[in-house]
XYZ file of C-alpha atoms in Angstrom:
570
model
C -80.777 30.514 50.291
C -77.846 32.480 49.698
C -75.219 30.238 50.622
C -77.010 27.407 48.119
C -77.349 29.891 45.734
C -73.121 30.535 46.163
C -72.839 27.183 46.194
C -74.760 26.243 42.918
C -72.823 28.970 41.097
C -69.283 27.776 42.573
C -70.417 24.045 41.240
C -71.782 25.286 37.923
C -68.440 27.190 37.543
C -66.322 24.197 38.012
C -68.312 21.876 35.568
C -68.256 24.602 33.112
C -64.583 24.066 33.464
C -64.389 20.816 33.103
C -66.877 20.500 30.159
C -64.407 23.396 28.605
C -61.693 20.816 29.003
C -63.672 18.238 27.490
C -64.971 20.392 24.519
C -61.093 20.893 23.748
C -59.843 17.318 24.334
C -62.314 15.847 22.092
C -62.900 18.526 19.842
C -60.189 21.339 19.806
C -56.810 19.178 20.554
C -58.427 15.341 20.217
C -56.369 14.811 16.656
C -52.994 15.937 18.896
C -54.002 13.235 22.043
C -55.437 11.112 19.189
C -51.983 11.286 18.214
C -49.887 10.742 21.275
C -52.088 7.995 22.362
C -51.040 5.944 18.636
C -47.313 6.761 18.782
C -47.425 5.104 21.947
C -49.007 1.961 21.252
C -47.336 1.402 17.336
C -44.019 -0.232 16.767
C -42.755 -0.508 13.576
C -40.922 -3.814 13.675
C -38.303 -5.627 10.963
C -39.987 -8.585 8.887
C -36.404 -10.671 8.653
C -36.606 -11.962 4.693
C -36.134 -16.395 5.136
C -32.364 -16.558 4.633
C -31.866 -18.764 1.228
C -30.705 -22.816 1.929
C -27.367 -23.928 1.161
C -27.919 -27.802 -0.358
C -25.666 -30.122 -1.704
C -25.693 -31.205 -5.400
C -28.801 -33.418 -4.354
C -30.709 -30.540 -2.776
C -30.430 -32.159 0.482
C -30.197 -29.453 3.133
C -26.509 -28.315 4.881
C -28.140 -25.312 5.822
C -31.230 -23.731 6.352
C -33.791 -21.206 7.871
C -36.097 -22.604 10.303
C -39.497 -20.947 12.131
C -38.869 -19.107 15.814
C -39.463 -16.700 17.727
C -37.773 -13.335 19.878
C -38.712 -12.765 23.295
C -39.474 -9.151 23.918
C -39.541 -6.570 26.906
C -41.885 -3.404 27.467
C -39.811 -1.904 30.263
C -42.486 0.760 30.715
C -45.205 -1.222 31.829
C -43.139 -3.982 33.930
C -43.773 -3.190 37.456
C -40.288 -3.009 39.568
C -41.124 -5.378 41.966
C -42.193 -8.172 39.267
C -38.698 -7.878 37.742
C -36.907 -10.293 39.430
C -39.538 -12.761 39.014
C -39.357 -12.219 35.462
C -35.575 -12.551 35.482
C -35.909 -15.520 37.644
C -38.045 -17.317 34.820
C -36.322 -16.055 31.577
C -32.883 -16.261 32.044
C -32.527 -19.937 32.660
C -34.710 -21.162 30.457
C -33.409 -18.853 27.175
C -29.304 -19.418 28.814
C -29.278 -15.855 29.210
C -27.197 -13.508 31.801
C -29.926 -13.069 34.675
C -27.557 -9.473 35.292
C -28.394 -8.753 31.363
C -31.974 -9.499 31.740
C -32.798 -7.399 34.634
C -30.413 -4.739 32.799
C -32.792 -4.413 29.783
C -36.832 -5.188 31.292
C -35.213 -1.930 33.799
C -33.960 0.176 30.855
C -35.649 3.644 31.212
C -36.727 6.241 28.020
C -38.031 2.774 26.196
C -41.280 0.523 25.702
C -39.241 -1.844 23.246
C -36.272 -4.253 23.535
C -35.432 -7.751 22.544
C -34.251 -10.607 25.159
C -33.583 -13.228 23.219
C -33.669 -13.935 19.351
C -34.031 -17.537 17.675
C -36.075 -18.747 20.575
C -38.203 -22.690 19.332
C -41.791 -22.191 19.134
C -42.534 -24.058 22.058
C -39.885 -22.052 24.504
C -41.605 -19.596 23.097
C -45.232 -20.346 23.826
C -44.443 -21.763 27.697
C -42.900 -17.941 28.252
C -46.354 -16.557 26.977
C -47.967 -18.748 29.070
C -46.406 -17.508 32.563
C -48.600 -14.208 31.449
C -46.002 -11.676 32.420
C -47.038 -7.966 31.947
C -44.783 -6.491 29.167
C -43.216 -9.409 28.304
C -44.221 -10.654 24.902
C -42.633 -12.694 21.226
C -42.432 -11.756 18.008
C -42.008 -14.168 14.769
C -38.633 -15.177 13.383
C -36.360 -17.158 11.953
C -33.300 -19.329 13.209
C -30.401 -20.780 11.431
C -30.294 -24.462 11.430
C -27.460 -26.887 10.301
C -29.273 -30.381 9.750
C -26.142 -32.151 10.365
C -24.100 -31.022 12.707
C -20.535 -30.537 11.771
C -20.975 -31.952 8.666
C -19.103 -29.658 5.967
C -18.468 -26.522 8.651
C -15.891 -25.731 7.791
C -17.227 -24.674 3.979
C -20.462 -23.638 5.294
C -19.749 -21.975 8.199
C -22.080 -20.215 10.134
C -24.419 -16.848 11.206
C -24.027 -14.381 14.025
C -26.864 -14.048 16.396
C -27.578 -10.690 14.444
C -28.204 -13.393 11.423
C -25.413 -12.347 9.836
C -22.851 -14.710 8.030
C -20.012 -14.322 9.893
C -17.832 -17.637 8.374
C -17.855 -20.110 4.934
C -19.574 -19.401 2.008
C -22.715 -17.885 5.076
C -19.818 -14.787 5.052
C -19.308 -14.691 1.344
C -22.847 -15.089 -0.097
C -24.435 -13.498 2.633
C -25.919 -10.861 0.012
C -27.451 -13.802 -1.947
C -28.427 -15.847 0.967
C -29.969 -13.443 3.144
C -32.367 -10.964 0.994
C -34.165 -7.917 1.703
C -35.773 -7.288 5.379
C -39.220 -5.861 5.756
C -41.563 -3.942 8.076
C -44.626 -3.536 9.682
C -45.849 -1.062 11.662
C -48.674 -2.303 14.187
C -50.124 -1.461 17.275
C -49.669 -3.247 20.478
C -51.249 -3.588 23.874
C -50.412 -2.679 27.131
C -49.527 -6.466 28.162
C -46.922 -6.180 24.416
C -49.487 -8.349 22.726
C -50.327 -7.470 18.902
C -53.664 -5.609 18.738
C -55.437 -8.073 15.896
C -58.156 -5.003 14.498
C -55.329 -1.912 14.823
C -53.296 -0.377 12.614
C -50.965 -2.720 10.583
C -49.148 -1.528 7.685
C -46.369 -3.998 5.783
C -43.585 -3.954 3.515
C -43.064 -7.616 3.016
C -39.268 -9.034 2.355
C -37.677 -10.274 -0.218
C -36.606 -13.899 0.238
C -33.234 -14.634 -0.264
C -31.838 -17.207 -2.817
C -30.678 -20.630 -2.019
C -27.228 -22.268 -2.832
C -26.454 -25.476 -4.406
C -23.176 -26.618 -3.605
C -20.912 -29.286 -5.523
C -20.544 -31.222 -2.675
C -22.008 -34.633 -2.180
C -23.365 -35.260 1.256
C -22.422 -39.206 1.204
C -18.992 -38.138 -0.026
C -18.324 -35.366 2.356
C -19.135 -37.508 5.535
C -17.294 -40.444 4.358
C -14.095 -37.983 4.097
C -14.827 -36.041 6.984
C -15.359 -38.820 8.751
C -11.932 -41.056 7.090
C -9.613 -37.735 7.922
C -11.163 -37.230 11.508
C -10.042 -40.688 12.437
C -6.818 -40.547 11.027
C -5.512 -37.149 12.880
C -6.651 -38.946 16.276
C -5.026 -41.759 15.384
C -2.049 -40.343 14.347
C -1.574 -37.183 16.780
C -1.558 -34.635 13.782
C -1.943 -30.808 14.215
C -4.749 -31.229 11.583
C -5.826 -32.886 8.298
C -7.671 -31.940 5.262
C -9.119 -35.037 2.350
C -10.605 -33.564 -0.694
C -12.307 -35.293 -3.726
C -12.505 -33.752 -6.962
C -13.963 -34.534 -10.551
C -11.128 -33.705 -12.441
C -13.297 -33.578 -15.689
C -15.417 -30.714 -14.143
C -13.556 -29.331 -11.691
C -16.100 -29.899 -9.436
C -15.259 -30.010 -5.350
C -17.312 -33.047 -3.956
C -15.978 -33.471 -0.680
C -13.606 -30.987 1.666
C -12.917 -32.109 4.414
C -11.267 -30.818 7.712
C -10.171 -32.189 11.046
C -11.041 -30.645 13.806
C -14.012 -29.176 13.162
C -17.148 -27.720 14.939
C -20.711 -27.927 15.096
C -22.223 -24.763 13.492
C -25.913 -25.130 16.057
C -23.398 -24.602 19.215
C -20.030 -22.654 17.491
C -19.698 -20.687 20.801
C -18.549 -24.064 22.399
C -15.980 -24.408 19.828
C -12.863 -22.888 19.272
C -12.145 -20.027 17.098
C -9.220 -21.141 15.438
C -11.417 -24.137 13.685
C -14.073 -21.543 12.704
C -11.856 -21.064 8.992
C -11.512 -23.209 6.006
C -8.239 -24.998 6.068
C -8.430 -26.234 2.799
C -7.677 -22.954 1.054
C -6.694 -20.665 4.277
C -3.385 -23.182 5.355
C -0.489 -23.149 3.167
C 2.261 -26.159 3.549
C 5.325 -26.958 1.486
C 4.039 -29.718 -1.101
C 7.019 -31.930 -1.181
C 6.914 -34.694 -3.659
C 3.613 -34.164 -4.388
C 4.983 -30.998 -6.105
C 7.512 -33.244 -7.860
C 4.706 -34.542 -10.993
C 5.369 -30.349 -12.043
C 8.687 -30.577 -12.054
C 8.181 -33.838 -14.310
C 6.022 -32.283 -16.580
C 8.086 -29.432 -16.643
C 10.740 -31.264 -17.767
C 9.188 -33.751 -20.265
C 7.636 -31.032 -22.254
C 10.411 -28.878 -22.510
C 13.652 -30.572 -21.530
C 13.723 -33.796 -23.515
C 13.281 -36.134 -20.547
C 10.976 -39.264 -20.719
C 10.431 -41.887 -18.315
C 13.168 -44.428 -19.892
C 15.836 -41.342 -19.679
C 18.364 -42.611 -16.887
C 19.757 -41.400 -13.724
C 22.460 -42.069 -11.789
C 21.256 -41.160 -8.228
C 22.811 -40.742 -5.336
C 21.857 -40.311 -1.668
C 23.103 -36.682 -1.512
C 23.779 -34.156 -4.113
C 26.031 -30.716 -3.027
C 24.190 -27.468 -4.800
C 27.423 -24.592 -4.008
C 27.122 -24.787 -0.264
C 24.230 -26.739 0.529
C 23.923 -30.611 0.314
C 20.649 -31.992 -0.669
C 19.407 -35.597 0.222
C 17.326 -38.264 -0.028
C 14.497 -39.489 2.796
C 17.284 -42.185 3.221
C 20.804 -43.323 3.036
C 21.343 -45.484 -0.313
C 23.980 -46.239 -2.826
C 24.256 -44.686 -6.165
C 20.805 -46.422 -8.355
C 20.536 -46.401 -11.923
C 17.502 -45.107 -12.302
C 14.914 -44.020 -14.908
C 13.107 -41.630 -14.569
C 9.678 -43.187 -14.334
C 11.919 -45.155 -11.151
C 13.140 -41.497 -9.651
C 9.385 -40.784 -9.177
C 8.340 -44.083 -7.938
C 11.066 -43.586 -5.520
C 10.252 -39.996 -5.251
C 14.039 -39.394 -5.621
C 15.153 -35.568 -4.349
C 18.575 -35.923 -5.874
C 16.812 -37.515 -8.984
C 14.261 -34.721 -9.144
C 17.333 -32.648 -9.197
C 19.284 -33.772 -11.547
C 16.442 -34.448 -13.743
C 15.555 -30.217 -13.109
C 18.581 -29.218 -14.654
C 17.506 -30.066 -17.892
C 15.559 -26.664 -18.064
C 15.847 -23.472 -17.305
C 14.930 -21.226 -13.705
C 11.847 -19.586 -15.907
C 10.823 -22.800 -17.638
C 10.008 -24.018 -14.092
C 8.713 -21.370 -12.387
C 6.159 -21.152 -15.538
C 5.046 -24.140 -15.140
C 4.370 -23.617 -11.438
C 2.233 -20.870 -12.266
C 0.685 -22.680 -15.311
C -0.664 -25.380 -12.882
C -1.891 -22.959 -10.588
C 1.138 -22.220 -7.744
C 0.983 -18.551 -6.447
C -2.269 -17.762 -7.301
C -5.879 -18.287 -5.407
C -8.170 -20.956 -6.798
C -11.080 -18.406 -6.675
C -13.220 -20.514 -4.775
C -15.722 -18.316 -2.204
C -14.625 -19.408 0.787
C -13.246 -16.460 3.310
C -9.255 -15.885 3.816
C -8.079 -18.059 0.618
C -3.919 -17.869 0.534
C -2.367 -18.024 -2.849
C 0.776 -19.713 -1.439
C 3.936 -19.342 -1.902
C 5.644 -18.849 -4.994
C 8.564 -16.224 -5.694
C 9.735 -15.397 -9.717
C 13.084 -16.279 -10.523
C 14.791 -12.952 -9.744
C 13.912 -13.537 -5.955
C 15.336 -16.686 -5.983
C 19.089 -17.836 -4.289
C 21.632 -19.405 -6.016
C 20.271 -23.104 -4.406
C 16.279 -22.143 -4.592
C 15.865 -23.518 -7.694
C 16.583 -27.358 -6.027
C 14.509 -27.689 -3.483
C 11.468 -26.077 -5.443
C 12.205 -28.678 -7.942
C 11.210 -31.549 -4.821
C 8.354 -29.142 -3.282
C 10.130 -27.535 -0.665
C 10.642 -23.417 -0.453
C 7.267 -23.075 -2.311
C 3.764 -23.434 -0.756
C -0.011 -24.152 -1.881
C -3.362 -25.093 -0.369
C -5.188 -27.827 -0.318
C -6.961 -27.059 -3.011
C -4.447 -25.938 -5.291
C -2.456 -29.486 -4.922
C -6.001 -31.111 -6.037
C -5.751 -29.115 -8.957
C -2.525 -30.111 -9.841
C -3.428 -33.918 -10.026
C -7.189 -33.369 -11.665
C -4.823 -31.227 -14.467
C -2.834 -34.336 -14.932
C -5.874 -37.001 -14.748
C -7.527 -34.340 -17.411
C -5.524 -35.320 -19.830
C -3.313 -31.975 -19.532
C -6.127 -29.525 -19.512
C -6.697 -27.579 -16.137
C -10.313 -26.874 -14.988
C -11.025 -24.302 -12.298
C -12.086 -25.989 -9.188
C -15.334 -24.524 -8.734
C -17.927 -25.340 -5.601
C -20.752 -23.771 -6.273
C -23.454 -25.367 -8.664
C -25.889 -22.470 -9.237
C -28.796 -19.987 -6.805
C -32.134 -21.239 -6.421
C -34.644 -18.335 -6.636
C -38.614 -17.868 -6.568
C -40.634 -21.427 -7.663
C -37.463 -23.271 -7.092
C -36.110 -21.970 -10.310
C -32.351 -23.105 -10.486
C -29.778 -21.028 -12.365
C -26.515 -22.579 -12.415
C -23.071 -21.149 -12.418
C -21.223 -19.629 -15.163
C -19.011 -22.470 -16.695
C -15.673 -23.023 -15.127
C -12.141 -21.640 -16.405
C -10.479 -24.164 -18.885
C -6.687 -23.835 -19.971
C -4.080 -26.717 -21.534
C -1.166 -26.595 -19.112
C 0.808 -29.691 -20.928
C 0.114 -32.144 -23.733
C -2.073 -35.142 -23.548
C 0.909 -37.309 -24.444
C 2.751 -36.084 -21.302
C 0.210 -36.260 -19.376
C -0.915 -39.878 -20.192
C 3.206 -40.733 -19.596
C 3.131 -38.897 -15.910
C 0.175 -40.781 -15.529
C 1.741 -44.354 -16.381
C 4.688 -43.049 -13.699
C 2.483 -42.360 -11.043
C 0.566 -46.170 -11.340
C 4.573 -47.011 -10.157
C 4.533 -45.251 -7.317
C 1.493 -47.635 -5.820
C 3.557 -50.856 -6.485
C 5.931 -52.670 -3.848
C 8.643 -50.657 -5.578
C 7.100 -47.513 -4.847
C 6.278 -45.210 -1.768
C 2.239 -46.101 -1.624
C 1.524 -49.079 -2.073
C -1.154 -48.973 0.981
C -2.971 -46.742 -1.653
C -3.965 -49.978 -3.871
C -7.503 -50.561 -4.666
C -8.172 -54.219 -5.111
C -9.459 -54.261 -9.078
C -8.619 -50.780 -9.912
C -5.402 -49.084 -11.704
C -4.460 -46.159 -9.074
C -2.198 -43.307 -9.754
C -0.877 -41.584 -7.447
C 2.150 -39.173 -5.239
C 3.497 -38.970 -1.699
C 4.539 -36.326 -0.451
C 6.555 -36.401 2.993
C 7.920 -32.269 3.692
C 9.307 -30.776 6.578
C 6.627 -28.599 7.922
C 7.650 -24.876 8.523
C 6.190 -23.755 12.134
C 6.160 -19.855 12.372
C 6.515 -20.074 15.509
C 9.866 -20.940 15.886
C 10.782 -19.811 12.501
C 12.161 -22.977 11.794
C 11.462 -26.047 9.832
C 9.716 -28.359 12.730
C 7.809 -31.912 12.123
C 6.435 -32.741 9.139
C 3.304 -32.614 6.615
C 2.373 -35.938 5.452
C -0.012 -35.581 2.331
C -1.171 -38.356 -0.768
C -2.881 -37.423 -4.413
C -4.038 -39.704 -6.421
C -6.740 -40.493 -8.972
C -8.372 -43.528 -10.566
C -9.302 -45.408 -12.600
C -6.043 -44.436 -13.888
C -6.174 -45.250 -17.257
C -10.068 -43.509 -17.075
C -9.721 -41.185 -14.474
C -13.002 -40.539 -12.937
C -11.936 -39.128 -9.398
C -8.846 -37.077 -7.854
C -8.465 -37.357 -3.708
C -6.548 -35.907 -1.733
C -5.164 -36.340 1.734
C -2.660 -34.255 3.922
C -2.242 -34.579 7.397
C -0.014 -31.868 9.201
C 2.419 -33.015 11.836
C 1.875 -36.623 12.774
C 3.187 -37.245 16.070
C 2.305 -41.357 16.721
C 3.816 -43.775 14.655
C 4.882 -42.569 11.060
C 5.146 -39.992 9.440
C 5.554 -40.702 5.718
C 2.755 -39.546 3.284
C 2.682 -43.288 2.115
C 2.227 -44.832 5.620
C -0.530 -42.558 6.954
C -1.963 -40.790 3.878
C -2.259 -43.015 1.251
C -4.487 -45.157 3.617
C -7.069 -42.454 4.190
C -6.593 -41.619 0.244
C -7.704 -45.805 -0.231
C -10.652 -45.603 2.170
C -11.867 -42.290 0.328
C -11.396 -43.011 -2.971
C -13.138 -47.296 -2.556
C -15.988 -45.358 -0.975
C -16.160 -42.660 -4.070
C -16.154 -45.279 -6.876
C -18.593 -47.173 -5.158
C -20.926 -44.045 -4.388
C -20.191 -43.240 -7.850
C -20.956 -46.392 -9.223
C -17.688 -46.269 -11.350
C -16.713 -49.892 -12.058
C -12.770 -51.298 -13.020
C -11.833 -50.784 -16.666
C -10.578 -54.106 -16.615
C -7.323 -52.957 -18.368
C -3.858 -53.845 -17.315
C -1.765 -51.368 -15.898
C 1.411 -50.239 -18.147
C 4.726 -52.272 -16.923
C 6.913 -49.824 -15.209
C 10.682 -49.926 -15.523
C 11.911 -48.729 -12.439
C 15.711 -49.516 -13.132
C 18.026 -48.455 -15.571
C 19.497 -51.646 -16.410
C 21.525 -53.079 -19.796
């Protein structure tokens, strides 16, 4: 009796423990264990805001944000010996590293990292379905690009962090992307959301779309015209660009190569940029309608004033020349252009003075950036007088020692076809916010850079240049008047440091006498067949520019172009 006696009072002693313990788990300390027991099973987890669409002038999509999913870990709860299974299963069916896989589901001190981000719903819901402990998804978003490599090179593209990281996805990434959110929720041991636990949310903030300029028809039939031409032709690269010269409004720019945006890690980085404002090339007689208007505003030229022109011209110690041998030609100088003429251009140059031209330069837009938002933009080259050589004023006057982008050489011919006036080229139409409200863009720049009389005379010039007696006339357009420039420079490679190939390039506009459209072509370092800006340019200007005024629905004026005298003859 005793013993049982020692024995009930040795058993009553331990359950009075215990039910001492239990009086201060779930009375004294519950709201601490309480506590613990919620920090381990909440995450607070980001609510990505729906990145903004980037449209063309249509509204039809170039890029936009499209439903997925991450694929998460709980490394805590993922049993060692099931983590090679798991790696087994993930990492080829997300592409992932199976040594980064195992890395993070074994990653100690944690009960939260991500696997995989942008993952499609249904990869998504066959990796639920394999029931893995600790594995689990999470709602997103993914960047998509519709059509491929249409326009990349503007657009560019998003990191995996969702980022912009190139185009106008870099530069309006604060419009486009928004304001993230939270939520704060609880989730089970298998990392599935607890439906009836704690949730708390700060929604996001959606960010705006973009409507672009561009037209979609428009920018594949370029892309598509300039693509063709640098295989074709061998070149380094090519850019075609059409323009509304009334607007300044980009419609198409086009680059060759490009990339596809959905798969840029396949692509190489050096076509990730936007050529058409980040390369600068010499000009060369495409330059030369400056130096014309230069000179028929303010030196007393016009395009009956004759020339005698040789093949070669010596400037102190340096002898310029023409693209080939000739005999002296009485030219005017409508003819000098038509025959893009470098002694011509020359001699026609002296009639003003070093700041007169370099003004003019600037006044169409050489030397300075076009403003457009596109990463990396190069303002060219273009030097004031007091850094120039005794000979630098010559070969500026043809396009050579000074440099511009794409863009800026578009400029130069919508000025012209704009009756004289310059309009900013501008590429971006307006944001598109809550309720599809659409707020367009402040009105472009405008600025008279040369009368409308000289303009409508450089105009008649240029319709010369397309006839037999000019350099393009593979830029004719059955039933329109066409006006347009070759330009055919030696191409500066900084590798060498030397002047190396050439840069083949065409702008133009028509209906001439109406102008309604400015393209433009250049192709950089042509390697098969020719490489003259009127042989391989002025094609891919004629397949552009049919396509543009048929997309536009622009018909022939009907009107007879002006009768160009080409010769200075008695």
């Amino acid at each position: 009796m005793k013993r049982l006696n020692a024995g009930l009072l040795v058993v009553a002693f331990v359950l009075s423990l215990f039910a001492g313990r239990l009086v201060q788990l779930q009375t004294i300390e519950s709201g601490k264990y309480s506590e613990q027991a919620m920090d381990q099973r909440l995450r607070k987890l980001k609510l990505p805001a729906v990145r903004g669409a980037i449209t063309d002038a249509q509204g039809n999509p170039l890029a936009m944000t499209v439903e997925a999913r991450a694929i998460t870990a709980d490394p805590y709860v993922i049993k060692p010996e099931k983590r090679q299974a798991i790696v087994n299963a993930l990492a080829p069916t997300l592409g992932l590293d199976p040594d980064a896989v195992l890395k993070a589901i074994s990653k100690k001190g944690t009960q939260f990292v991500y696997l995989a981000h942008g993952v499609t719903p249904d990869q998504a819901r066959l990796i639920t379905s394999w029931n893995f402990q600790g594995i689990g998804t999470l709602p997103e978003y993914r960047r998509d690009y519709p059509n491929g490599s249409l326009g990349a090179s503007v657009i560019g593209f998003v990191n995996g962090a969702g980022q912009g990281a190139a185009g106008l996805e870099s530069t309006q990434n604060a419009v486009l992307s928004g304001k993230d959110g939270w939520q704060r929720v609880e989730i089970s041991l298998e990392g599935q959301h607890i439906p009836m636990g704690e949730d708390q949310k700060q929604p996001p903030v959606p960010g705006r779309g973009i409507r672009l300029t561009l037209q979609q028809d428009l920018q594949f039939k370029a892309q598509e015209a300039i693509e063709k031409q640098v295989k074709a032709t061998g070149a380094r690269s090519g850019t075609a660009i059409v323009m509304d010269p009334r607007t300044g409004r980009l419609l198409a720019m086009a680059s060759a190569p490009g990339y596809d945006p959905n798969h840029v890690t396949k692509s190489d980085r050096d076509v990730w940029g936007s050529p058409v404002v980040q390369d600068a090339y010499e000009p060369g007689s495409t330059g030369k309608v400056v130096t014309a208007a230069a000179v028929m505003e303010h030196g007393g030229v016009t395009p009956q004033t004759p020339f005698s022109v040789p093949d070669r011209i010596r400037k102190y110690n340096v002898v310029f020349h023409d693209s080939e041998p000739h005999g002296v030609e009485d030219l005017t100088f409508a003819g000098v252009l038509a025959k893009s003429s470098n002694v011509g251009t020359i001699l026609a140059s002296q009639t003003i003075s070093e700041e007169r031209l370099y003004q003019t330069l600037r006044d169409f837009g050489f030397g300075q950036k076009t403003g457009l938002p596109l990463p990396g933009e190069t303002a060219g080259l273009l030097n004031p007088p007091s850094k120039w050589s005794g000979t630098d004023r010559y070969p500026i006057a043809f396009g050579q020692t000074v440099s511009v982008n794409a863009v800026q050489m578009a400029s130069v011919y919508a000025t012209i076809a704009n009756g004289g006036v310059r309009v900013a080229p501008n590429l971006i139409a307006g944001t598109v916010g809550a309720n599809d409200k659409f707020t367009p863009a402040p009105a472009p720049e405008q600025k008279r850079v040369i009368s409308e009389g000289t303009a409508r005379q450089i105009s008649d010039m240029l319709e010369g240049v397309i006839t037999p007696e000019g350099t393009a006339p593979k830029a004719q357009i059955k039933g329109y008047r066409v006006a347009g420039k070759t330009g055919t420079a030696q191409r500066f490679d900084a590798g060498c440091g030397c002047y190396k190939g050439y840069t083949a390039s065409f702008a133009g506009f028509a209906p001439a006498d109406d102008p309604r459209l400015v393209v433009q072509v250049v192709l950089q370092d042509p390697k098969r067949g020719s490489h003259y800006g009127g042989d391989v340019a002025a094609p891919v200007f004629r397949d552009v520019m049919s396509f543009a005024l048929q997309s536009e629905k622009i018909p022939p004026t009907g009107s007879k172009s002006p009768i160009i005298k080409i010769y200075a003859r008695d």
